[in-house]
Amino acid sequence: MPPPSAELLGRGRGSSAIETDVKARDDLRFINKPLGDPVNSLEDKWRLVPAFLQTKGLVKQHIDSFNYFIETELQLIVDANRKIVSDVDPNFWMVFKKIHVAHPQTYDTSRGVNRGITPQECRLRDTTYASSIVVDMEYTRGGQIVKKRNVEIGLMPIMLRSCRCVLVGKNPAEYAEVGECPLDPGGYFVVRGTEKVILIQEQLSKNRIIVETDRMGMIGASVTSSTHEKKSKTNVVYAKGGKTILRHNSLSVDVPVVVIMKAMGIESDLEIAELICGSDDQLLALLSPTLEDSAKLNIATQRQALEFIGSKVKMSIKTQRFGVRRNLYEEAKDLLATTVLAHVPVEMVKGVLYFRPKAVYVALMVRRTLQAIKDGGIVDDRDFVGNKRLELAGDLLSLLFEDLFKSWQATLKRSIDANLKKKNRASQFDASTTVSQTSRFITDGLFRSISSGNWSVKRFKMERSGVTQVLSRLSYVSALGMLTRISSQFEKTRKVSGPRALQTSQWGMLCTSDTPEGEACGLVKNLALMAHITTDSDDKMIRQLAFTLGVEDLNLLTGSELYRSPLTYLVFLNGLLLGVHRQPDRFVGSFRKLRRNGRINPLVSVYRSIPQQTIYISSDGGRVCRPLIIVEKGKSKVTAKEIENIMSGVHKFEDLVRQGRIEYLDVNEETDTNIAITENDIIYDPADDPGLHVFQPLAFNATVRTPTSNTTHLEIAPFTILGAVAGLIPYPHHNQSPRNTYQCAMGKQAMGAIAYNQLNRIDTLLYFLCYPMQPMVKTRTIEMIGFDKLPAGQNAIVAVMSYSGYDIEDALVMNKASLDRGFGRCQVMRKYASMVKAYPNRTYDRLCIPPAEQQNQNQLIGKFDALDIDGLASVGEKVYKDQILMNKQSPMETRSISGDDKSGGGDASSVPFRMTPLVHKYPGTSVVDSVLLTTNEDDQFLIKVRVRQTRRPELGDKFSSRHGQKGVVGIIVNQEDMPFNDYGTCPDIIMNPHGFPSRMTVGKMIELLAGKAGLIKGELQYGTCFGGSKVEDMSRILVENGYNYSGKDYVTSGITGEPLQAYIFFGPVYYQKLKHMVMDKMHARASGPRANLTRQPTEGRSRDGGLRVGEMERDCLIGHGTSSLLIERLLISSDIYDAEVCKDCGLIGGWQGWCQYCKSQSGIVKITVPYACKLLFQELISMNVIPRIKVGELE
Amino acid sequence: MNLGDAKGPQVTIRSIDHERKQLSFILWNCDLAVANALRRIMMAEVPTMAIDLVDIEQNSSVLVDEMLSHRLGLIPLTSTNIRDITYTRDCNCAEYCQNCSVVLTLNVRCDSDTNRDVTARDLISTNPNVTPYFSSEEDAGVVICKLRKGQEVRMRCIAKKGTSKEHAKWSPVAAVAFEYDPHNKLRHTTYWVETDALKEWPVGPNGAEEVAPGPDDPFDYKAKPEKFYFVVEGTGVMDPRDIVEKALMLVHAKVVFVVQDLQKLKW
């Protein structure tokens, strides 16, 4: 069978279910295992994970989503808004046809040609990695139709590694050629030189009914409808008094649901009751007050109901539309058809609006509400991951683009109209010139939104900020962690625990450990390693298929038929009711069979909810799903043979999907399965196998089959419940859970290698470790994400003992010799950038030769010492604080002389210049590392200077192991004073054992043990979650080599030469150096600058501020009764001021012995007050409050 | 202290392993403090040569100047005749001179298409007594950096005399193993055991040198450590024997200082 093409799978182009890209990780499939070694499916099942990552990459969700947007969605948007007509000239029209996004290009001004650009070039030149959006269009010119192809309408920022990126399909060598790191995950944009990530946004599902308790404690069903045109929320609430009402934004009051249903053309109460309750008497009892209520309102016909509703429509909405008031009947009809439950289509059938599907939908919402009440208030869980959708870059961009495209068309139309209005033009008006003239509109809109992160879509009144963030390049892991981050739409201030709590349905989809502490805790999440996010796909085919598989069309059914027997199941497709099916097992079974055979998009999910008697089919975008091995008849469909094929590269991961051995399940479908973790856990009882019974006809009144306990799926690898960042922790399953969370936060601050192109990057701040090492105790995740190639940390020999007392509160004792030899040594790179501009009055910024012999002779280091004759610091030169890196001068006057205002403009030759130098601001010595001279997009001269510092660890620098155990350097000890073991080995770090009991980081102990065994044996060990090297094996290695099995050593004191009383836990632990270094924080001052307004010392290190004696410190001093000290700290050393007060009137503000209020000199006395106090008095006076000071003699 | 004994402290050489630069010996008939002092001095105070200043003329390699200088500093330089060189601080010269330093030059350019390893072999010394250490003729030497085609390093390295107290690069030893009382007869340590100390704590190689106490032997609370087992592993800059010898002389010199000071004291 030939592999089905993408089109056949009913999927939009660009959503890459079958695409292979990352060639850099090709070796991972067979890592640590020579080809030809026997493959054990139990042991080597995890090898599917690298195969998965190879086809999908780590940030596949971003890239897939962007590809889908570029390839499919863009065209859909244009198709929906293809035509422009003129109000002026009825003969004019313009139609947009095919839209296409080219590969990134730029116009080379020096050579006058277009050429391709690379992301690295954009980073360095502060330009945008974007390519032109071109359309084919047709329009009229005079009487003719003109066809134009490839007209540029704007620029689209291109996501790195997406289908339009130059990096796609390149091998590592080619990556190096374009200056890119092959391990860089891509999935972000480069806008004006900064790397921007569009964070994944978490939202509640659109177009699905959710039953929940509202703020008033009322149970109700709500739906957020979302279509391309409208967004609205509809609530059905079981209100006080047992009335069920419908609540909608556009209705000023709550309307009884029965009235709504009558308005939708279901006039008979019996039919309404049937549609809602079926034959359930209990539900009917709950509904009867509502029925009664509408009878009281005297509404019996559709017309009456519509007029009633029409009178309740909010005024603002009425007048907004068309301006004229239509009659109530029409108004209500239109509202019900388009605004209430907007996602349920109401079609025109023979000139009449066909409301029935919507009526049934309302009935269903009522039914769900009443059922929840009947069941004693059991409502849906809005925190369930299956009720969530994740919005990705592509979705957000398409929202933005559609908005921009529409507004652009509006402006286009306006300017075309204006042009057409002009009489007697010299030449024929050509509309295409207007198109190219306004092309900045879309470009600017896209660039602005991505670089500022403010997403405003007027159509949906969407106003979001912080959608994009600058990609953190602190370390490789921090960048990776950012690309898998999910931010929630909940406000952070609300004190609710629900959305923040760990949900059981997060298993395998969202990382269980990686979340920040503090206010965003639990709201910001991260994707798990194997999670995949779906993109939208066409559901037309699935709808047809559902009917083919025996779904009875909703329109042919009466209410009683909807809920006839316990086996009658409603069938939903993407939140829309299709109809019913009477053999749900059979339907779901065949549907899955078709999907496994590749006849349906593998990412379509189908599942059965027994309590709701419903089958849900979803093909919409934003669902999280993950691959699982299919188990049939108790046998895993992936055996040793398949794994072998994967390892040898014969098959790709997606081949297994196509063969129906692996399938993607979303969270909802997972609830309908039994998943075994290992092959040993598979349960199978043939008697219980629905697969064997599926095609047997079922008796009409047969009871619903309870789900069997037979295993349906097998987990690929349990460690994939963690994400990329938490995957770095060895033996995380032995740690107390918050420790893993702490490590997730710290792993992102660890210094190390950033990317292979790190030395070619000029970022604002970059940290490198001089000698990064891959950890002795690795995890599978480490290998898969490439952390072993771009590590952030070093293996330190650690002795767990107390030493010297400088190790309290987690402080570390460090070996001086280790620091001498390069442990923890790092480089800090900083960027200084400046533009050399040309101004309208033909003046330019200029770089000047440093002035000769002009400097202060007393200064040891001259300001201009680092400069070369071109006015730029020369590479390799040392620079100190306040030295000049670039001696730039700018003209004082830049306005053009030819303007209207001739007074201000200066002549280019006579304009005076002032100094605008680039000064090295940071304390400490730095070295000029590189200087970049280039031009930016607007062809302006851009200079970037990168300075570098090499730092060795010092007292107070922060280090951490991979178990959330951070500490600062407490003391640095000479090697001869360090304790040593039998072989004379000294530790690099001594850690205090008090760190263990309360933290319970057993994983760290096992890491040490495994690391030690690995050292002795000469191989790396694994600490993979739920697996890894076993403690028993490690102890055996130790014993075999003459060590104690516990990892403890006989240690001698370096000071006395005596052996220590106790035996010391001694071995290698991977230590990370964190970015918090004393050098960047150390600050003290005697006297210095003061703030202008209050005359108090400034605040903060950057302003050379003072150290504040705060409220609590003040309290201490009061407690000690040290009044003079208080006066000194709070007044004399701060904002002491001699104020003149008039004794007579008590007013402040005398001046040189004169009171302006009393017009006399008699009463003026000087008092010493804080300046802030004087300021307060003045401010009070300005508000007509008079503070009077009574002055008396000092006693 | 046992120094007053008729015999005084004695040394028994157990083995010399030239390949591993290891010297194993027993120091006996002396006090623990003296033995430990010897160990500490070997580690921290035996002077050697190491590159201390680097004048960089050209560095187009991927490693930055500081890192390259740091790597150069850590290269072991033969320091057998260290006595011929004075400390710069004791020298009369202004910055450095022949008496207190050795100049090594590194001048490598890669012109081939393959990467060129710059190793300690490329360091050219002006003093035949102070050269990078190689364990054998085949030893390619410590890699300093790697060059791609067209990259070049050109620098002058000034090696100076120093001790490990200042920087670990001047340490002549890689490790000094030190042990006494392998059977824990003195009970200076407490074995950490779950069931049986003898089973869980294997006796080290020094255990054979002494008679293991019987299970019923009484504890001699007056006993003092006597035999100290040393294994000195050098970095190659000096023969381990020289290290021990120099260290002993330094111990001696320190004692002499004390004696001199005592003599100066007027009663």
XYZ file of C-alpha atoms in Angstrom, chain A residues 401-861:
461
model
C -2.542 38.475 10.183
C -6.245 38.225 9.494
C -6.847 41.396 11.428
C -4.031 43.194 9.680
C -5.063 41.904 6.294
C -8.596 43.149 6.782
C -7.548 46.575 7.989
C -5.026 46.767 5.202
C -7.750 46.026 2.703
C -9.816 48.778 4.249
C -7.012 51.303 3.873
C -6.330 50.014 0.405
C -9.947 50.505 -0.524
C -9.922 53.994 0.894
C -6.905 55.052 -1.074
C -8.197 53.405 -4.229
C -11.464 55.250 -3.763
C -9.600 58.479 -3.299
C -7.675 57.836 -6.479
C -10.716 56.902 -8.457
C -12.516 60.017 -7.320
C -9.887 62.204 -8.911
C -11.078 63.549 -12.183
C -8.913 63.879 -15.275
C -5.881 61.954 -14.242
C -2.820 62.188 -16.381
C -2.503 58.457 -16.732
C -4.725 55.487 -16.173
C -4.965 54.623 -12.474
C -3.251 51.359 -11.690
C -4.384 49.886 -8.387
C -1.321 47.711 -8.015
C 0.803 50.754 -7.237
C -1.436 51.426 -4.249
C -0.865 47.871 -3.136
C 2.881 48.196 -3.138
C 2.715 51.660 -1.589
C 0.828 50.374 1.437
C 2.806 47.189 1.924
C 4.487 48.522 5.060
C 1.156 48.240 6.823
C 1.210 44.476 7.288
C 4.964 44.371 7.819
C 4.900 46.967 10.546
C 1.949 45.383 12.273
C 3.576 41.973 12.384
C 6.969 43.274 13.456
C 5.525 45.524 16.091
C 3.414 42.823 17.674
C 6.190 40.258 17.752
C 8.809 42.607 19.076
C 6.601 44.219 21.714
C 4.513 41.182 22.617
C 1.299 43.191 22.501
C -1.326 41.318 20.585
C -4.324 43.407 19.772
C -6.960 41.966 17.535
C -9.767 44.432 17.167
C -12.286 41.934 15.864
C -12.239 39.911 19.059
C -11.413 42.858 21.294
C -8.349 40.875 22.175
C -5.729 42.873 23.973
C -2.947 40.735 25.305
C 0.488 41.737 26.362
C 3.509 39.640 27.069
C 2.702 37.152 24.353
C 6.262 37.149 23.123
C 9.375 37.074 25.220
C 13.036 37.467 24.480
C 14.596 34.040 24.184
C 16.786 33.533 27.211
C 20.267 32.538 26.137
C 21.715 32.091 29.579
C 22.372 28.500 28.752
C 21.241 25.948 26.238
C 18.714 24.545 28.689
C 17.200 27.914 29.443
C 16.570 28.518 25.756
C 15.079 25.066 25.390
C 12.964 25.481 28.492
C 11.567 28.695 27.140
C 10.425 27.077 23.921
C 8.420 24.443 25.782
C 6.904 26.901 28.215
C 3.145 27.287 28.461
C 1.658 30.359 30.009
C -1.836 30.365 31.329
C -4.467 33.016 30.789
C -5.456 33.036 34.446
C -4.618 36.118 36.396
C -1.751 35.490 38.711
C -3.225 37.389 41.610
C -6.254 35.226 42.155
C -5.947 32.956 45.087
C -7.341 29.783 43.663
C -5.557 26.528 44.038
C -7.398 24.576 41.349
C -5.645 25.805 38.237
C -2.281 25.698 39.986
C -2.506 22.159 41.296
C -0.887 19.248 39.558
C -3.569 17.529 37.504
C -3.480 13.789 37.083
C -4.277 14.245 33.425
C -0.967 16.059 32.986
C 0.718 12.678 32.891
C 2.939 12.504 29.872
C 1.659 15.785 28.460
C 2.951 18.474 30.772
C 6.046 18.201 32.911
C 5.217 17.373 36.494
C 8.167 19.224 37.931
C 8.959 22.229 35.817
C 7.021 25.196 37.095
C 8.248 28.416 38.668
C 7.911 29.119 42.345
C 5.941 32.048 43.645
C 3.118 33.859 41.934
C 3.153 32.006 38.631
C 3.447 28.629 40.333
C 1.366 26.054 38.534
C 0.135 28.557 35.996
C 3.271 28.487 33.891
C 3.924 24.933 32.791
C 6.209 23.089 30.449
C 5.574 20.433 27.882
C 6.683 16.908 28.566
C 9.283 15.360 26.304
C 6.932 13.472 24.000
C 3.995 15.839 24.029
C 2.756 17.029 20.699
C 0.244 19.735 19.976
C -2.182 19.280 17.131
C -2.869 21.782 14.429
C -6.284 22.427 12.958
C -7.418 20.044 10.291
C -10.351 19.803 7.970
C -13.295 17.924 9.445
C -15.429 17.573 6.322
C -14.082 14.132 5.601
C -14.501 12.970 9.139
C -18.099 14.123 9.153
C -18.807 12.061 6.057
C -16.996 9.130 7.522
C -19.018 9.333 10.721
C -22.218 9.127 8.743
C -20.826 6.253 6.719
C -20.060 4.439 9.930
C -23.726 4.606 10.895
C -24.326 7.848 12.653
C -27.977 8.778 12.362
C -28.371 12.348 11.285
C -29.590 14.658 13.996
C -32.061 16.295 11.656
C -33.919 13.083 11.161
C -34.404 12.349 14.820
C -36.974 13.365 17.346
C -36.144 14.102 20.938
C -37.205 10.721 22.161
C -34.936 9.049 19.658
C -31.915 10.961 20.881
C -32.032 9.309 24.264
C -33.792 6.108 23.436
C -31.702 3.496 25.214
C -28.549 3.383 27.262
C -26.779 2.338 24.086
C -27.840 5.327 22.068
C -24.832 7.577 22.040
C -24.691 11.127 20.831
C -21.876 11.743 18.395
C -20.042 15.031 18.484
C -17.512 16.332 16.023
C -15.456 19.261 17.266
C -18.214 20.269 19.639
C -21.017 20.013 17.119
C -23.688 17.400 17.454
C -23.792 15.166 14.396
C -26.391 12.669 15.476
C -26.626 9.435 17.369
C -25.132 6.012 17.060
C -26.642 2.909 18.574
C -23.529 0.800 18.777
C -20.941 3.062 20.342
C -18.377 0.303 20.865
C -18.542 -0.654 17.287
C -18.390 2.914 16.060
C -15.385 3.845 18.191
C -13.708 0.568 17.337
C -14.046 0.993 13.599
C -13.095 4.630 13.777
C -9.886 3.770 15.543
C -9.224 0.974 13.128
C -9.461 3.390 10.244
C -7.155 5.811 11.973
C -4.596 3.137 12.660
C -4.731 2.207 9.013
C -3.886 5.736 8.035
C -7.283 6.531 6.530
C -7.824 9.363 8.986
C -5.338 11.899 10.262
C -3.499 10.169 13.113
C -4.083 13.186 15.324
C -7.880 12.942 15.254
C -9.126 11.652 18.549
C -12.258 9.725 19.299
C -13.483 8.674 22.674
C -16.544 7.578 24.480
C -17.890 9.112 27.623
C -20.112 6.602 29.348
C -21.732 8.864 31.946
C -22.612 11.363 29.241
C -23.540 8.680 26.708
C -21.566 10.524 24.149
C -18.873 9.916 21.592
C -16.583 12.830 20.976
C -14.508 13.189 17.851
C -11.977 16.004 17.781
C -9.823 17.199 14.943
C -9.269 20.743 16.111
C -5.936 22.326 16.854
C -4.313 22.900 20.209
C -4.968 19.550 21.794
C -1.993 18.043 23.552
C -1.375 14.473 22.623
C 1.376 11.931 22.878
C 2.336 8.727 21.144
C 1.670 5.351 22.744
C 2.336 1.820 21.615
C -0.808 -0.032 20.651
C -1.460 -3.300 22.454
C -3.682 -5.830 20.787
C -4.705 -9.076 22.358
C -2.240 -8.535 25.133
C 0.672 -8.169 22.734
C 2.603 -5.007 22.162
C 2.556 -4.106 18.501
C 6.098 -2.813 18.754
C 8.450 -5.705 19.194
C 12.188 -6.116 19.154
C 12.061 -6.255 15.382
C 10.487 -2.846 15.017
C 12.936 -1.345 17.447
C 15.777 -2.854 15.491
C 14.407 -1.274 12.344
C 14.215 2.052 14.074
C 17.765 1.757 15.330
C 19.156 0.851 11.969
C 17.223 3.663 10.369
C 15.142 1.444 8.110
C 12.013 2.834 9.650
C 11.242 6.207 10.998
C 8.977 6.843 13.919
C 6.161 7.931 11.660
C 6.366 4.641 9.796
C 5.301 2.916 12.987
C 2.397 5.324 13.228
C 1.438 4.568 9.671
C 1.679 0.856 10.300
C -0.734 1.214 13.180
C 1.758 0.190 15.817
C 1.886 3.510 17.562
C -0.841 6.083 17.802
C -1.259 9.548 19.172
C -3.753 9.902 21.972
C -4.994 13.176 23.340
C -5.903 13.626 26.966
C -9.568 12.877 26.391
C -8.926 9.707 24.517
C -6.480 8.622 27.190
C -9.384 8.435 29.631
C -10.882 5.754 27.419
C -7.802 3.502 27.465
C -5.848 1.249 29.753
C -2.169 2.037 29.511
C 0.485 -0.299 30.830
C 3.803 1.160 31.830
C 5.947 -1.834 31.039
C 5.274 -4.914 29.018
C 5.049 -6.904 32.230
C 2.077 -4.863 33.321
C -0.044 -5.832 30.334
C -3.301 -7.443 31.382
C -5.254 -9.526 28.940
C -8.344 -11.600 29.351
C -9.773 -12.833 26.031
C -13.248 -13.038 27.494
C -13.056 -9.372 28.151
C -11.832 -8.296 24.729
C -14.232 -5.914 23.066
C -12.264 -6.277 19.871
C -13.546 -9.812 19.493
C -17.150 -8.778 19.992
C -17.195 -5.553 18.205
C -18.960 -6.640 15.110
C -21.583 -8.746 16.773
C -24.944 -7.069 16.582
C -26.170 -5.880 19.889
C -29.594 -6.436 21.283
C -31.735 -3.347 21.260
C -31.985 -3.155 24.998
C -28.577 -4.524 25.909
C -26.922 -2.741 28.764
C -23.917 -0.696 28.011
C -20.707 -2.618 28.138
C -18.462 -1.513 30.940
C -14.953 -0.828 29.854
C -12.759 -3.842 30.130
C -9.647 -3.977 32.167
C -7.652 -5.232 29.211
C -4.588 -3.219 28.365
C -5.011 -1.199 25.228
C -1.778 0.750 25.100
C 1.767 0.610 26.304
C 3.843 3.526 27.487
C 6.890 4.189 25.316
C 9.107 5.339 28.146
C 7.921 6.462 31.564
C 10.648 9.080 31.906
C 8.892 11.140 29.250
C 6.432 12.413 31.821
C 9.160 14.921 32.566
C 10.089 17.726 30.261
C 13.421 18.678 28.776
C 14.559 20.697 31.791
C 13.474 18.271 34.495
C 15.046 15.510 32.412
C 18.491 16.741 33.428
C 18.036 15.588 36.996
C 19.559 12.216 37.748
C 17.413 9.907 39.834
C 14.606 12.459 40.204
C 12.302 9.695 41.376
C 14.353 9.469 44.574
C 14.043 13.141 45.396
C 11.472 15.034 47.338
C 9.328 16.576 44.638
C 9.887 20.302 45.321
C 13.627 19.730 44.988
C 13.095 18.734 41.391
C 11.060 21.870 40.875
C 13.836 23.988 42.377
C 16.371 22.368 40.096
C 14.176 23.139 37.097
C 14.402 26.804 38.011
C 18.140 26.641 38.678
C 19.081 24.576 35.659
C 18.102 27.612 33.633
C 20.561 29.807 35.517
C 23.489 27.468 35.184
C 26.397 28.655 33.103
C 27.799 26.503 30.406
C 27.972 26.233 26.685
C 25.157 27.999 24.879
C 25.453 26.912 21.295
C 28.151 25.966 18.849
C 28.055 29.487 17.505
C 28.334 31.061 20.940
C 31.567 32.865 20.179
C 30.023 34.448 17.107
C 27.080 35.832 18.985
C 26.979 39.348 20.325
C 24.230 39.298 22.917
C 23.632 41.829 25.670
C 24.930 39.387 28.219
C 26.445 35.971 27.703
C 27.915 33.601 30.236
C 30.223 30.729 29.312
C 31.884 28.195 31.504
C 35.541 27.783 30.535
C 35.673 24.031 30.922
C 32.152 22.594 30.743
C 31.864 18.837 31.237
C 29.168 16.379 30.447
C 27.852 14.863 33.675
C 29.221 11.546 34.948
C 25.690 10.503 35.678
C 23.641 11.214 32.606
C 20.037 10.615 31.765
C 18.491 9.546 28.502
C 16.939 12.969 28.233
C 20.347 14.593 28.512
C 21.505 12.714 25.461
C 18.352 13.383 23.548
C 18.278 17.108 24.051
C 22.033 17.340 23.442
C 22.944 18.573 26.908
C 25.998 16.318 26.801
C 27.200 18.317 23.832
C 26.397 21.706 25.299
C 26.746 21.049 29.005
C 26.400 23.525 31.854
C 28.406 22.345 34.811
C 31.362 20.345 35.990
C 31.867 17.080 37.800
C 33.243 18.019 41.181
C 34.629 15.560 43.700
C 32.518 16.196 46.753
C 33.169 15.197 50.322
C 30.076 15.328 52.470
C 31.423 16.466 55.819
C 31.596 19.528 57.944
C 34.712 21.580 57.748
C 35.779 24.836 59.329
C 32.368 26.219 60.242
C 32.327 28.333 57.106
C 29.943 25.822 55.623
C 26.807 26.590 57.592
C 23.564 27.366 55.818
C 24.507 25.428 52.706
C 27.755 27.253 52.118
C 30.405 25.265 50.304
C 34.067 24.812 51.062
C 36.152 24.978 47.911
C 39.584 23.696 47.173
C 41.856 26.501 46.086
C 43.920 24.241 43.877
C 40.784 23.203 42.002
C 39.981 26.819 41.328
C 43.577 27.363 40.198
C 43.161 24.521 37.780
C 40.007 25.968 36.246
C 37.051 24.691 38.234
C 34.086 27.025 37.948
C 35.995 29.487 35.804
C 33.719 31.447 33.537
C 33.570 34.175 30.968
C 31.119 37.015 30.938
C 30.551 38.794 27.653
C 28.759 42.093 27.377
C 27.569 44.040 24.398
C 27.841 47.739 23.753
C 26.192 48.976 20.619
C 25.863 52.308 18.969
C 24.731 53.697 15.656
C 26.584 56.124 13.530
C 23.728 58.012 11.948
C 23.278 60.408 9.141
C 20.885 63.302 9.821
C 18.498 65.262 7.617
C 20.748 68.350 7.573
C 23.494 66.324 5.942
C 25.460 66.015 9.150
C 26.765 62.744 10.430
C 27.819 61.227 13.704
C 31.560 60.887 13.665
C 34.179 58.729 15.285
C 37.097 60.745 16.521
C 40.716 60.148 17.178
C 41.319 60.280 20.929
C 42.498 63.723 21.976
C 46.226 63.821 22.519
C 47.658 64.719 25.933
C 44.425 66.283 27.003
C 43.791 64.108 29.932
C 44.248 64.671 33.575
C 47.767 63.814 34.556
C 46.699 62.674 38.007
C 44.611 59.908 36.564
C 46.350 56.580 36.499
C 44.147 55.276 33.747
